[in-house]
CSV table of C-alpha atoms in Angstrom, one decimal:
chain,number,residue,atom,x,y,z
A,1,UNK,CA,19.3,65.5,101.9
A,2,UNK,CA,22.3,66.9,100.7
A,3,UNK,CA,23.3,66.4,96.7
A,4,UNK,CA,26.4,64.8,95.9
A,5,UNK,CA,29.4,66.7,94.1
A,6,UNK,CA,29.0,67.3,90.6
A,7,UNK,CA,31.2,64.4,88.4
A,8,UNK,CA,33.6,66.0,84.8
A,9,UNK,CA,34.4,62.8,83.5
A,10,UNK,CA,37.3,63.7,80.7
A,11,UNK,CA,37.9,61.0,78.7
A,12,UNK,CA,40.7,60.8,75.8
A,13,UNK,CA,39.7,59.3,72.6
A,14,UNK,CA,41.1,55.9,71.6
A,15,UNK,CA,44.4,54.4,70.2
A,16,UNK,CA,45.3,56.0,66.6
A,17,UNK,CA,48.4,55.3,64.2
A,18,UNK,CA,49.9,58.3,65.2
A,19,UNK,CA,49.2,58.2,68.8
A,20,UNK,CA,50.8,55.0,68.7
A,21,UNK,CA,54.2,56.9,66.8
A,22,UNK,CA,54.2,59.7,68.3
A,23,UNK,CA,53.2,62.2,65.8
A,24,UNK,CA,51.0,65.7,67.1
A,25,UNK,CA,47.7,65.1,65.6
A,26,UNK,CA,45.4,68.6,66.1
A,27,UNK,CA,44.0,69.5,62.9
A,28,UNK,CA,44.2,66.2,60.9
A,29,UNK,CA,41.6,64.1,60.9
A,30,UNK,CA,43.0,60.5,62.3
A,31,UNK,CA,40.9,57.4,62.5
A,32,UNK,CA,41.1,54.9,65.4
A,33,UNK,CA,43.0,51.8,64.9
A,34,UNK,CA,40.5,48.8,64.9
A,35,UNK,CA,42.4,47.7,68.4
A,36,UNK,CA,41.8,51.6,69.1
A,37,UNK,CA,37.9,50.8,68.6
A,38,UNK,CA,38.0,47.3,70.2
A,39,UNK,CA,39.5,48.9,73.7
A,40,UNK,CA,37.1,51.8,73.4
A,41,UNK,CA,34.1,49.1,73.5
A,42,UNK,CA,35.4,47.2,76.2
A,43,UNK,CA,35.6,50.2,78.1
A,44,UNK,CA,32.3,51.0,77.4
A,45,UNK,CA,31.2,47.6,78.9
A,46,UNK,CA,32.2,48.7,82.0
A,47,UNK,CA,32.5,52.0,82.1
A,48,UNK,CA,28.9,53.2,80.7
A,49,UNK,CA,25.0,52.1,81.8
A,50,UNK,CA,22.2,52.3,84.3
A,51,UNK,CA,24.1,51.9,87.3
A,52,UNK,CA,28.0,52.5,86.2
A,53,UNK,CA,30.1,55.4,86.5
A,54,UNK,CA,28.9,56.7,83.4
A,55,UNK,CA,25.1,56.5,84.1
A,56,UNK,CA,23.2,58.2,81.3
A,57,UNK,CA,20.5,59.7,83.9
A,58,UNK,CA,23.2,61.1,85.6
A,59,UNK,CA,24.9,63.0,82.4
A,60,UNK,CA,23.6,66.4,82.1
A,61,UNK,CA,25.6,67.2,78.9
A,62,UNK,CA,28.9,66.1,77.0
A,63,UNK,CA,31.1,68.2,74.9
A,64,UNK,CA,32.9,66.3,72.4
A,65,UNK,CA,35.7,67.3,70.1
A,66,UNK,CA,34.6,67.6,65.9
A,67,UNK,CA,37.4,64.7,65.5
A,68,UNK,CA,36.6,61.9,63.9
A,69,UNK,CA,38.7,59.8,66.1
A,70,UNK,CA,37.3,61.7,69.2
A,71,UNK,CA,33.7,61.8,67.7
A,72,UNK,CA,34.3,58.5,66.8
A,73,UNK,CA,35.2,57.3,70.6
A,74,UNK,CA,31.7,58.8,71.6
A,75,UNK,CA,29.8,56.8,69.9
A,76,UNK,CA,31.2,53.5,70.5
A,77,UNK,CA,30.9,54.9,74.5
A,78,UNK,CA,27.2,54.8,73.9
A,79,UNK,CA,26.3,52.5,71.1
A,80,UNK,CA,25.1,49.9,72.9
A,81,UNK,CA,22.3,52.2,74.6
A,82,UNK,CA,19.1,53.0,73.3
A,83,UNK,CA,20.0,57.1,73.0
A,84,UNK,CA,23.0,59.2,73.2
A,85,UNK,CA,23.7,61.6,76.3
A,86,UNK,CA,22.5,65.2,75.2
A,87,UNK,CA,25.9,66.5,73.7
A,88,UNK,CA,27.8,69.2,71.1
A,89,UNK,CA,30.1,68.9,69.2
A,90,UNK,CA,32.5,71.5,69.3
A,91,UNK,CA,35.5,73.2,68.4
A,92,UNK,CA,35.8,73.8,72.0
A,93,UNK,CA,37.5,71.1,73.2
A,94,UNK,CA,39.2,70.0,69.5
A,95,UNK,CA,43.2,69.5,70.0
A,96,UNK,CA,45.7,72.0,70.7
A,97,UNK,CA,46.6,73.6,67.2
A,98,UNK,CA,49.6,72.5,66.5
A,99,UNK,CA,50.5,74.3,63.4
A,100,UNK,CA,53.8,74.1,61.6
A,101,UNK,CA,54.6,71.0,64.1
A,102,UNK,CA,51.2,69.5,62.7
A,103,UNK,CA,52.5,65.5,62.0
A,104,UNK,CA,55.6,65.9,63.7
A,105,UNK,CA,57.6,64.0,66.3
A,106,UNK,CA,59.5,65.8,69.4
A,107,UNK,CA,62.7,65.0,68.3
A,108,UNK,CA,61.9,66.6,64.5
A,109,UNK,CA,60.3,69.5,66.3
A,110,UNK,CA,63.5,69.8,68.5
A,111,UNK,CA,65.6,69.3,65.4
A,112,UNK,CA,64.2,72.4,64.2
A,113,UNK,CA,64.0,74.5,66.9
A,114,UNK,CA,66.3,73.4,70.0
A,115,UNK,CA,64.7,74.0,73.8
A,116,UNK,CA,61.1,74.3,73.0
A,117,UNK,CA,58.2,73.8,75.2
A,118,UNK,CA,54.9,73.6,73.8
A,119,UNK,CA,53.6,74.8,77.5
A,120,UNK,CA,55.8,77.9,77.0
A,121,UNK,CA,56.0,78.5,73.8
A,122,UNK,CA,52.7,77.0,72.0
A,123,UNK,CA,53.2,76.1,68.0
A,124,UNK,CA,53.6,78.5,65.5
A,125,UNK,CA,51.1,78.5,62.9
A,126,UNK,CA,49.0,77.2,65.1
A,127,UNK,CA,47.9,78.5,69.0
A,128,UNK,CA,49.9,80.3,71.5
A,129,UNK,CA,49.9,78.7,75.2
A,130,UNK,CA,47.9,81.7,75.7
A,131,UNK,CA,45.5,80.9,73.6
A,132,UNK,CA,45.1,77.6,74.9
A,133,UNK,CA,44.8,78.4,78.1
A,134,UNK,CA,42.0,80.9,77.9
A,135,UNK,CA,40.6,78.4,75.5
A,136,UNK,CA,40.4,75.7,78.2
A,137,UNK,CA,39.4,78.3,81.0
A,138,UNK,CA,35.9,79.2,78.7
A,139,UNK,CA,35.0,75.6,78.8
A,140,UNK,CA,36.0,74.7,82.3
A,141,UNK,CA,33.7,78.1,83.2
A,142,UNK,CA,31.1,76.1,80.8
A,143,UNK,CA,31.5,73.2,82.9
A,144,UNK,CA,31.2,74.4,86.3
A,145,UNK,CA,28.1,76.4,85.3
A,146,UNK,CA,26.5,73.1,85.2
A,147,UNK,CA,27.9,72.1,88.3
A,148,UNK,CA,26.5,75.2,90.2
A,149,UNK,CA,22.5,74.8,88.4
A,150,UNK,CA,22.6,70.9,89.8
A,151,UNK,CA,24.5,71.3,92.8
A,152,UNK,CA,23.1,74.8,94.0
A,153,UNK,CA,19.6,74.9,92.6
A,154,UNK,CA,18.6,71.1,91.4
A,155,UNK,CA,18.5,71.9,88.0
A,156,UNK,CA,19.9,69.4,85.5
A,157,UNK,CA,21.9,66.3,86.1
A,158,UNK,CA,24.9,65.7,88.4
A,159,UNK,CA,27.8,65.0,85.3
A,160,UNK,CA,29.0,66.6,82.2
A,161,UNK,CA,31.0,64.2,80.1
A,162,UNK,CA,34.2,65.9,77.8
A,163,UNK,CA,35.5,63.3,74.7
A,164,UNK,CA,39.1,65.1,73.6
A,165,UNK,CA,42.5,65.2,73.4
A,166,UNK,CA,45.9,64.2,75.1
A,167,UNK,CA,47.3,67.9,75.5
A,168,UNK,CA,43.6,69.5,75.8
A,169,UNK,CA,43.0,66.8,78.4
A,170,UNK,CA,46.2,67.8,80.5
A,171,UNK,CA,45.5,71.2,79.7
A,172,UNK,CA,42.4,71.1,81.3
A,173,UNK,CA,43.0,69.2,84.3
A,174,UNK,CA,45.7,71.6,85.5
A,175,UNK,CA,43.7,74.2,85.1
A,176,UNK,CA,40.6,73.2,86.5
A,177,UNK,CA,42.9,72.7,90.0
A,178,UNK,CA,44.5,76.0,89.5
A,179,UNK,CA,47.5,75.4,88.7
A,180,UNK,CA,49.9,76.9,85.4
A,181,UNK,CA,49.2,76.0,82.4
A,182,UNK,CA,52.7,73.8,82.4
A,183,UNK,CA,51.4,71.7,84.9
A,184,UNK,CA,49.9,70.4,82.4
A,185,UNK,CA,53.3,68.1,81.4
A,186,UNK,CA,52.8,66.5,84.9
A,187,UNK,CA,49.9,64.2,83.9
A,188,UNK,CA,49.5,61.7,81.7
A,189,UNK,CA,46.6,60.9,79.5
A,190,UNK,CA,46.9,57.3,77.8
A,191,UNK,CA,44.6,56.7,74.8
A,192,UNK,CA,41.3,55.8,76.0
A,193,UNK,CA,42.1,56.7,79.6
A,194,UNK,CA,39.1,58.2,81.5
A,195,UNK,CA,39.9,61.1,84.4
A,196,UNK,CA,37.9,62.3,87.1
A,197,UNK,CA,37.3,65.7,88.2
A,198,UNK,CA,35.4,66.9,91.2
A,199,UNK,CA,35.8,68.5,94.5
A,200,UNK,CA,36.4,68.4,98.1
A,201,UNK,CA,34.8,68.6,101.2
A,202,UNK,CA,31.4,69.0,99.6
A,203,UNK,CA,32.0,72.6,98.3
A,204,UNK,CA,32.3,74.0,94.6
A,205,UNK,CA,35.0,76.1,95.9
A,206,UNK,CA,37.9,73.4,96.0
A,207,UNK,CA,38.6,71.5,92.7
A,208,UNK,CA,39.9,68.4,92.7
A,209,UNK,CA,41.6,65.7,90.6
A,210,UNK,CA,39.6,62.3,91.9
A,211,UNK,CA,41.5,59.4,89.3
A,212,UNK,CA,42.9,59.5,86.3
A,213,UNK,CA,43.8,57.0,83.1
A,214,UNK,CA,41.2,54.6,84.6
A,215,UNK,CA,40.8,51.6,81.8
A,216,UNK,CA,43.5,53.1,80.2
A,217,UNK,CA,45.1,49.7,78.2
A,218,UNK,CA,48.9,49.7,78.7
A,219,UNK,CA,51.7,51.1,76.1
């Protein structure tokens, strides 16, 4: 009997003060508003369990972001269980480095310097869109090395589960379909919101995008 497709679930961490105004939060460490915490565990009501999208037999290994407020997200995920999912946290997946824009809004950072793109031009003091890219591409190669021992040779379990960022998180699902880098600006990760990745017509060789922001809570 043929295995099913291997399952990235990619799931933003919950509602903070300056996700809620705006402001790029990579380095600093930000905790989750308590309605950030209270939307994370009624997500995890549905979302994780014997049986539910999130099954904890079926999670081979999560990478989660050092972030308090993405470290933070994991937990409450899984807090109700009687173990956590093997995971690591990592610098891997932290936030893109936003540098001398670190706590800024767009319009200050346009202020400053007039027609720039973070997918073009990255952050100064912090990384190039280079550097987040290859970044991104190391931990989607991580990824899909899991993918290939449980969907190839039966090894492991059929999920990996990532806990990150709203720019890593876009970064990441353009990338995993192929696409530039700026592609990235095309999808939208609400606070919370958990994405899908996979692939078609039961190969490894055709990555897809399956959903995206599910139990995301509204703006």
């Amino acid at each position: 009997m043929a295995r099913p497709l291997p399952r990235l679930f990619l799931v933003r961490h919950g509602e903070t003060e300056w996700s809620l105004n705006g402001r790029h939060t990579g380095r600093s460490d930000i905790s989750l508003t308590p309605r950030g915490e209270d939307q994370v565990r009624a997500q995890a009501s549905i979302l994780v369990g014997e049986g539910r999208p999130l099954d904890p037999k079926n999670i081979c290994f999560a990478l989660v972001s050092p972030r308090i407020r993405a470290h933070r997200t994991f937990h409450i995920l899984f807090e109700h269980l009687p173990k956590f999912p093997a995971h690591a946290i990592t610098e891997e997946v932290r936030e893109w480095d936003y540098g001398d824009y670190e706590g800024l809004v767009t319009q200050d950072i346009l202020s400053k310097n007039p027609g720039w793109d973070i997918w073009k031009h990255g952050c100064p003091g912090g990384e190039s869109a280079e550097q987040m890219q290859a970044r991104v591409d190391r931990v989607i190669t991580m990824i899909r090395d899991y993918h290939r021992e449980w969907f190839e040779e039966g090894r492991g379990s059929r999920d990996v589960l990532v806990v990150a960022h709203g720019h890593f998180n876009r970064t990441l699902i353009a990338r995993w379909n192929g696409f530039a880098l700026e592609a990235g600006n095309h999808f939208n990760v609400e606070p919370g919101g958990v994405a899908v990745l996979s692939y078609n017509h039961h190969t490894l060789n055709e990555p897809a995008l399956d959903a995206l922001n599910l139990y995301a809570h509204a703006k």
